[in-house]
């Protein structure tokens, strides 16, 4: 009997929900495969209430993945399961994102304490998020808002919204809500005995948002063959473009980045925004090209964003 495939993940409810999707994909491709799961506590899990997020435009890039990556390199696990948006642009030497599952929704959702739309929030409404990217885009749309920090898992944030009289709304990723079983109907999200307002925000997502990334050792041919069978090609093309842009930008700055990549047949469209220091106008870029060269599309976007760096 072949040895089991050991998967490493964080222990949060969302991470475990994502792990179940990976297990389902693996057993769907090979019913004989044996899977073991190793839960790993990351530095991001240990510092949920710290303000380190302000120091990172990517929202604690690497803090939710580095310990899992260490276990991968040490051979303690065979495969690391990540929320793709948590991955830094540069992985540890010897590691690669070998596959991704089909992407979930990439939208960000405004969850309001009293059911109302984003436009209907009162002047100087208090909106909480753990993402600098979301913060900067919200303030670009509504400079009057007071955006505050909030960390914690999805249920924790929903409890805080329900219980904090001074808080008007929070922002959460639709993919996380969907994977945890929170349904949105008729503009409402029901949580325990409370009905919150729920509305898709007109902002760009994080790089990798909605995608589950499967990281392996580059030299591990066995795992590579297994992952080839479950890799979702269209999502992988989009993620390649996004992560190449992230790699290029991290070599230059540590600022909030938002991007959306879409496929239309054999064509790929990419749009990106990079936010500078407070008071600086954001840099934006957009292009469309053949989808078979996603890294080249990312380089075109980078050239448009920073023409003097080429």
PDB file of C-alpha atoms in Angstrom, residues 119-294:
ATOM      1  CA  UNK A 119     -24.208  54.355  -0.463  1.00  0.00           C
ATOM      2  CA  UNK A 120     -26.713  54.520   2.391  1.00  0.00           C
ATOM      3  CA  UNK A 121     -24.140  54.248   5.176  1.00  0.00           C
ATOM      4  CA  UNK A 122     -24.292  57.415   7.285  1.00  0.00           C
ATOM      5  CA  UNK A 123     -21.614  60.078   7.029  1.00  0.00           C
ATOM      6  CA  UNK A 124     -18.573  59.062   9.107  1.00  0.00           C
ATOM      7  CA  UNK A 125     -19.844  55.513   9.383  1.00  0.00           C
ATOM      8  CA  UNK A 126     -17.360  53.159  11.022  1.00  0.00           C
ATOM      9  CA  UNK A 127     -16.338  50.239   8.800  1.00  0.00           C
ATOM     10  CA  UNK A 128     -13.901  47.559   9.984  1.00  0.00           C
ATOM     11  CA  UNK A 129     -11.493  45.500   7.895  1.00  0.00           C
ATOM     12  CA  UNK A 130      -8.095  43.836   8.323  1.00  0.00           C
ATOM     13  CA  UNK A 131      -7.010  44.764   4.781  1.00  0.00           C
ATOM     14  CA  UNK A 132      -5.182  47.921   3.766  1.00  0.00           C
ATOM     15  CA  UNK A 133      -6.232  47.197   0.169  1.00  0.00           C
ATOM     16  CA  UNK A 134      -9.896  47.314   1.145  1.00  0.00           C
ATOM     17  CA  UNK A 135      -9.366  50.346   3.354  1.00  0.00           C
ATOM     18  CA  UNK A 136      -7.785  52.432   0.600  1.00  0.00           C
ATOM     19  CA  UNK A 137     -10.441  51.520  -1.962  1.00  0.00           C
ATOM     20  CA  UNK A 138     -13.296  52.213   0.459  1.00  0.00           C
ATOM     21  CA  UNK A 139     -11.878  55.639   1.274  1.00  0.00           C
ATOM     22  CA  UNK A 140     -11.442  56.384  -2.426  1.00  0.00           C
ATOM     23  CA  UNK A 141     -15.177  55.806  -2.837  1.00  0.00           C
ATOM     24  CA  UNK A 142     -16.262  57.382   0.459  1.00  0.00           C
ATOM     25  CA  UNK A 143     -13.623  59.682   2.022  1.00  0.00           C
ATOM     26  CA  UNK A 144     -16.001  60.408   4.893  1.00  0.00           C
ATOM     27  CA  UNK A 145     -15.837  56.876   6.263  1.00  0.00           C
ATOM     28  CA  UNK A 146     -13.896  55.958   9.394  1.00  0.00           C
ATOM     29  CA  UNK A 147     -12.136  52.681   8.597  1.00  0.00           C
ATOM     30  CA  UNK A 148     -10.906  50.755  11.628  1.00  0.00           C
ATOM     31  CA  UNK A 149      -8.892  47.587  12.133  1.00  0.00           C
ATOM     32  CA  UNK A 150     -10.533  44.254  12.843  1.00  0.00           C
ATOM     33  CA  UNK A 151      -8.934  40.823  12.895  1.00  0.00           C
ATOM     34  CA  UNK A 152     -10.232  37.369  13.713  1.00  0.00           C
ATOM     35  CA  UNK A 153     -12.063  34.606  11.882  1.00  0.00           C
ATOM     36  CA  UNK A 154     -15.403  35.132  10.141  1.00  0.00           C
ATOM     37  CA  UNK A 155     -17.680  34.189  13.080  1.00  0.00           C
ATOM     38  CA  UNK A 156     -15.586  36.369  15.423  1.00  0.00           C
ATOM     39  CA  UNK A 157     -15.965  39.371  13.130  1.00  0.00           C
ATOM     40  CA  UNK A 158     -19.701  38.826  12.752  1.00  0.00           C
ATOM     41  CA  UNK A 159     -20.055  38.641  16.542  1.00  0.00           C
ATOM     42  CA  UNK A 160     -18.096  41.890  16.891  1.00  0.00           C
ATOM     43  CA  UNK A 161     -20.334  43.589  14.340  1.00  0.00           C
ATOM     44  CA  UNK A 162     -23.476  42.417  16.123  1.00  0.00           C
ATOM     45  CA  UNK A 163     -22.249  43.419  19.578  1.00  0.00           C
ATOM     46  CA  UNK A 164     -20.424  46.707  18.882  1.00  0.00           C
ATOM     47  CA  UNK A 165     -22.864  49.625  18.883  1.00  0.00           C
ATOM     48  CA  UNK A 166     -20.158  51.925  17.508  1.00  0.00           C
ATOM     49  CA  UNK A 167     -19.572  49.772  14.408  1.00  0.00           C
ATOM     50  CA  UNK A 168     -21.674  50.163  11.266  1.00  0.00           C
ATOM     51  CA  UNK A 169     -20.231  47.541   8.920  1.00  0.00           C
ATOM     52  CA  UNK A 170     -17.407  45.130   8.151  1.00  0.00           C
ATOM     53  CA  UNK A 171     -15.967  43.814   4.892  1.00  0.00           C
ATOM     54  CA  UNK A 172     -15.502  40.098   4.215  1.00  0.00           C
ATOM     55  CA  UNK A 173     -14.555  38.017   1.194  1.00  0.00           C
ATOM     56  CA  UNK A 174     -17.483  36.297  -0.464  1.00  0.00           C
ATOM     57  CA  UNK A 175     -15.403  33.164  -1.036  1.00  0.00           C
ATOM     58  CA  UNK A 176     -14.880  32.716   2.702  1.00  0.00           C
ATOM     59  CA  UNK A 177     -18.557  33.262   3.463  1.00  0.00           C
ATOM     60  CA  UNK A 178     -19.577  30.754   0.793  1.00  0.00           C
ATOM     61  CA  UNK A 179     -17.112  28.106   1.954  1.00  0.00           C
ATOM     62  CA  UNK A 180     -18.297  28.434   5.552  1.00  0.00           C
ATOM     63  CA  UNK A 181     -21.917  28.034   4.514  1.00  0.00           C
ATOM     64  CA  UNK A 182     -23.126  31.595   5.065  1.00  0.00           C
ATOM     65  CA  UNK A 183     -25.744  32.277   2.429  1.00  0.00           C
ATOM     66  CA  UNK A 184     -26.765  35.707   1.180  1.00  0.00           C
ATOM     67  CA  UNK A 185     -30.357  36.072   0.023  1.00  0.00           C
ATOM     68  CA  UNK A 186     -32.187  39.229  -1.017  1.00  0.00           C
ATOM     69  CA  UNK A 187     -29.374  41.409   0.259  1.00  0.00           C
ATOM     70  CA  UNK A 188     -29.334  39.840   3.717  1.00  0.00           C
ATOM     71  CA  UNK A 189     -26.969  37.534   5.602  1.00  0.00           C
ATOM     72  CA  UNK A 190     -28.485  35.658   8.528  1.00  0.00           C
ATOM     73  CA  UNK A 191     -26.134  35.050  11.451  1.00  0.00           C
ATOM     74  CA  UNK A 192     -27.556  33.325  14.488  1.00  0.00           C
ATOM     75  CA  UNK A 193     -30.557  35.536  15.427  1.00  0.00           C
ATOM     76  CA  UNK A 194     -29.401  38.589  13.449  1.00  0.00           C
ATOM     77  CA  UNK A 195     -29.979  39.658   9.850  1.00  0.00           C
ATOM     78  CA  UNK A 196     -27.179  41.802   8.437  1.00  0.00           C
ATOM     79  CA  UNK A 197     -27.236  43.750   5.204  1.00  0.00           C
ATOM     80  CA  UNK A 198     -24.986  42.247   2.521  1.00  0.00           C
ATOM     81  CA  UNK A 199     -23.842  43.953  -0.675  1.00  0.00           C
ATOM     82  CA  UNK A 200     -21.065  43.327  -3.201  1.00  0.00           C
ATOM     83  CA  UNK A 201     -18.599  46.212  -3.158  1.00  0.00           C
ATOM     84  CA  UNK A 202     -17.303  47.799  -6.396  1.00  0.00           C
ATOM     85  CA  UNK A 203     -13.645  47.280  -5.501  1.00  0.00           C
ATOM     86  CA  UNK A 204     -10.871  45.139  -6.926  1.00  0.00           C
ATOM     87  CA  UNK A 205      -9.936  41.938  -5.064  1.00  0.00           C
ATOM     88  CA  UNK A 206      -6.620  40.891  -3.627  1.00  0.00           C
ATOM     89  CA  UNK A 207      -4.168  38.965  -5.750  1.00  0.00           C
ATOM     90  CA  UNK A 208      -5.161  35.303  -5.484  1.00  0.00           C
ATOM     91  CA  UNK A 209      -8.519  36.030  -3.848  1.00  0.00           C
ATOM     92  CA  UNK A 210     -10.980  33.152  -4.072  1.00  0.00           C
ATOM     93  CA  UNK A 211      -8.327  30.606  -5.105  1.00  0.00           C
ATOM     94  CA  UNK A 212      -6.961  27.692  -3.075  1.00  0.00           C
ATOM     95  CA  UNK A 213      -3.246  27.243  -3.770  1.00  0.00           C
ATOM     96  CA  UNK A 214      -1.512  23.883  -3.468  1.00  0.00           C
ATOM     97  CA  UNK A 215       2.187  24.280  -2.753  1.00  0.00           C
ATOM     98  CA  UNK A 216       4.642  21.417  -3.152  1.00  0.00           C
ATOM     99  CA  UNK A 217       8.365  20.801  -3.220  1.00  0.00           C
ATOM    100  CA  UNK A 218       9.580  21.462  -6.758  1.00  0.00           C
ATOM    101  CA  UNK A 219      11.541  18.196  -6.725  1.00  0.00           C
ATOM    102  CA  UNK A 220       8.612  16.007  -5.609  1.00  0.00           C
ATOM    103  CA  UNK A 221       7.527  14.280  -8.811  1.00  0.00           C
ATOM    104  CA  UNK A 222       5.012  12.009  -7.048  1.00  0.00           C
ATOM    105  CA  UNK A 223       3.059  14.925  -5.607  1.00  0.00           C
ATOM    106  CA  UNK A 224       3.411  16.810  -8.875  1.00  0.00           C
ATOM    107  CA  UNK A 225       1.702  13.993 -10.777  1.00  0.00           C
ATOM    108  CA  UNK A 226      -1.103  13.855  -8.221  1.00  0.00           C
ATOM    109  CA  UNK A 227      -1.684  17.597  -8.404  1.00  0.00           C
ATOM    110  CA  UNK A 228      -1.641  17.686 -12.188  1.00  0.00           C
ATOM    111  CA  UNK A 229      -4.835  15.628 -12.087  1.00  0.00           C
ATOM    112  CA  UNK A 230      -6.766  18.214 -10.037  1.00  0.00           C
ATOM    113  CA  UNK A 231      -5.278  21.476 -11.255  1.00  0.00           C
ATOM    114  CA  UNK A 232      -7.909  23.844 -12.698  1.00  0.00           C
ATOM    115  CA  UNK A 233      -6.232  25.199 -15.814  1.00  0.00           C
ATOM    116  CA  UNK A 234      -8.164  28.471 -16.319  1.00  0.00           C
ATOM    117  CA  UNK A 235      -7.764  29.479 -12.672  1.00  0.00           C
ATOM    118  CA  UNK A 236      -4.086  28.533 -12.777  1.00  0.00           C
ATOM    119  CA  UNK A 237      -3.500  30.831 -15.768  1.00  0.00           C
ATOM    120  CA  UNK A 238      -5.097  33.758 -13.930  1.00  0.00           C
ATOM    121  CA  UNK A 239      -3.192  33.064 -10.722  1.00  0.00           C
ATOM    122  CA  UNK A 240       0.094  32.871 -12.636  1.00  0.00           C
ATOM    123  CA  UNK A 241      -0.481  36.381 -13.987  1.00  0.00           C
ATOM    124  CA  UNK A 242      -1.481  37.764 -10.595  1.00  0.00           C
ATOM    125  CA  UNK A 243       1.388  36.197  -8.716  1.00  0.00           C
ATOM    126  CA  UNK A 244       3.948  37.358 -11.283  1.00  0.00           C
ATOM    127  CA  UNK A 245       2.696  40.913 -10.798  1.00  0.00           C
ATOM    128  CA  UNK A 246       2.949  40.456  -7.035  1.00  0.00           C
ATOM    129  CA  UNK A 247       6.513  39.179  -7.401  1.00  0.00           C
ATOM    130  CA  UNK A 248       7.479  42.171  -9.539  1.00  0.00           C
ATOM    131  CA  UNK A 249       5.860  44.671  -7.203  1.00  0.00           C
ATOM    132  CA  UNK A 250       7.325  43.190  -4.029  1.00  0.00           C
ATOM    133  CA  UNK A 251      10.743  43.734  -5.468  1.00  0.00           C
ATOM    134  CA  UNK A 252       9.933  47.439  -5.542  1.00  0.00           C
ATOM    135  CA  UNK A 253       7.484  48.329  -2.792  1.00  0.00           C
ATOM    136  CA  UNK A 254       5.293  47.066   0.013  1.00  0.00           C
ATOM    137  CA  UNK A 255       2.076  48.857  -0.862  1.00  0.00           C
ATOM    138  CA  UNK A 256      -1.564  47.794  -1.157  1.00  0.00           C
ATOM    139  CA  UNK A 257      -2.208  45.963  -4.439  1.00  0.00           C
ATOM    140  CA  UNK A 258      -5.547  45.054  -6.008  1.00  0.00           C
ATOM    141  CA  UNK A 259      -6.012  43.142  -9.252  1.00  0.00           C
ATOM    142  CA  UNK A 260      -8.583  41.327 -11.326  1.00  0.00           C
ATOM    143  CA  UNK A 261      -7.774  38.865 -14.110  1.00  0.00           C
ATOM    144  CA  UNK A 262     -10.475  37.435 -16.362  1.00  0.00           C
ATOM    145  CA  UNK A 263     -10.448  34.937 -19.197  1.00  0.00           C
ATOM    146  CA  UNK A 264     -12.584  35.266 -22.304  1.00  0.00           C
ATOM    147  CA  UNK A 265     -11.823  32.298 -24.493  1.00  0.00           C
ATOM    148  CA  UNK A 266      -8.155  32.575 -25.380  1.00  0.00           C
ATOM    149  CA  UNK A 267      -7.936  36.203 -24.279  1.00  0.00           C
ATOM    150  CA  UNK A 268      -6.898  37.416 -20.831  1.00  0.00           C
ATOM    151  CA  UNK A 269      -7.794  40.810 -19.377  1.00  0.00           C
ATOM    152  CA  UNK A 270      -5.907  42.162 -16.395  1.00  0.00           C
ATOM    153  CA  UNK A 271      -6.516  45.295 -14.357  1.00  0.00           C
ATOM    154  CA  UNK A 272      -4.475  46.399 -11.357  1.00  0.00           C
ATOM    155  CA  UNK A 273      -4.269  49.263  -8.895  1.00  0.00           C
ATOM    156  CA  UNK A 274      -1.378  50.048  -6.551  1.00  0.00           C
ATOM    157  CA  UNK A 275      -1.941  52.514  -3.726  1.00  0.00           C
ATOM    158  CA  UNK A 276       0.915  54.730  -2.567  1.00  0.00           C
ATOM    159  CA  UNK A 277       1.313  56.681   0.626  1.00  0.00           C
ATOM    160  CA  UNK A 278      -1.637  58.616   2.027  1.00  0.00           C
ATOM    161  CA  UNK A 279      -2.343  61.587  -0.193  1.00  0.00           C
ATOM    162  CA  UNK A 280      -0.762  60.021  -3.280  1.00  0.00           C
ATOM    163  CA  UNK A 281      -2.917  59.185  -6.260  1.00  0.00           C
ATOM    164  CA  UNK A 282      -3.148  55.439  -6.951  1.00  0.00           C
ATOM    165  CA  UNK A 283      -1.424  53.965  -9.991  1.00  0.00           C
ATOM    166  CA  UNK A 284      -3.646  51.894 -12.285  1.00  0.00           C
ATOM    167  CA  UNK A 285      -3.100  49.777 -15.386  1.00  0.00           C
ATOM    168  CA  UNK A 286      -5.120  47.558 -17.678  1.00  0.00           C
ATOM    169  CA  UNK A 287      -4.287  45.325 -20.623  1.00  0.00           C
ATOM    170  CA  UNK A 288      -5.606  42.445 -22.705  1.00  0.00           C
ATOM    171  CA  UNK A 289      -3.612  39.804 -24.581  1.00  0.00           C
ATOM    172  CA  UNK A 290      -3.445  36.133 -25.476  1.00  0.00           C
ATOM    173  CA  UNK A 291      -3.864  34.030 -22.329  1.00  0.00           C
ATOM    174  CA  UNK A 292      -1.012  31.634 -23.091  1.00  0.00           C
ATOM    175  CA  UNK A 293       1.595  34.052 -21.661  1.00  0.00           C
ATOM    176  CA  UNK A 294       0.219  35.160 -18.272  1.00  0.00           C
TER     177      UNK A 294
END
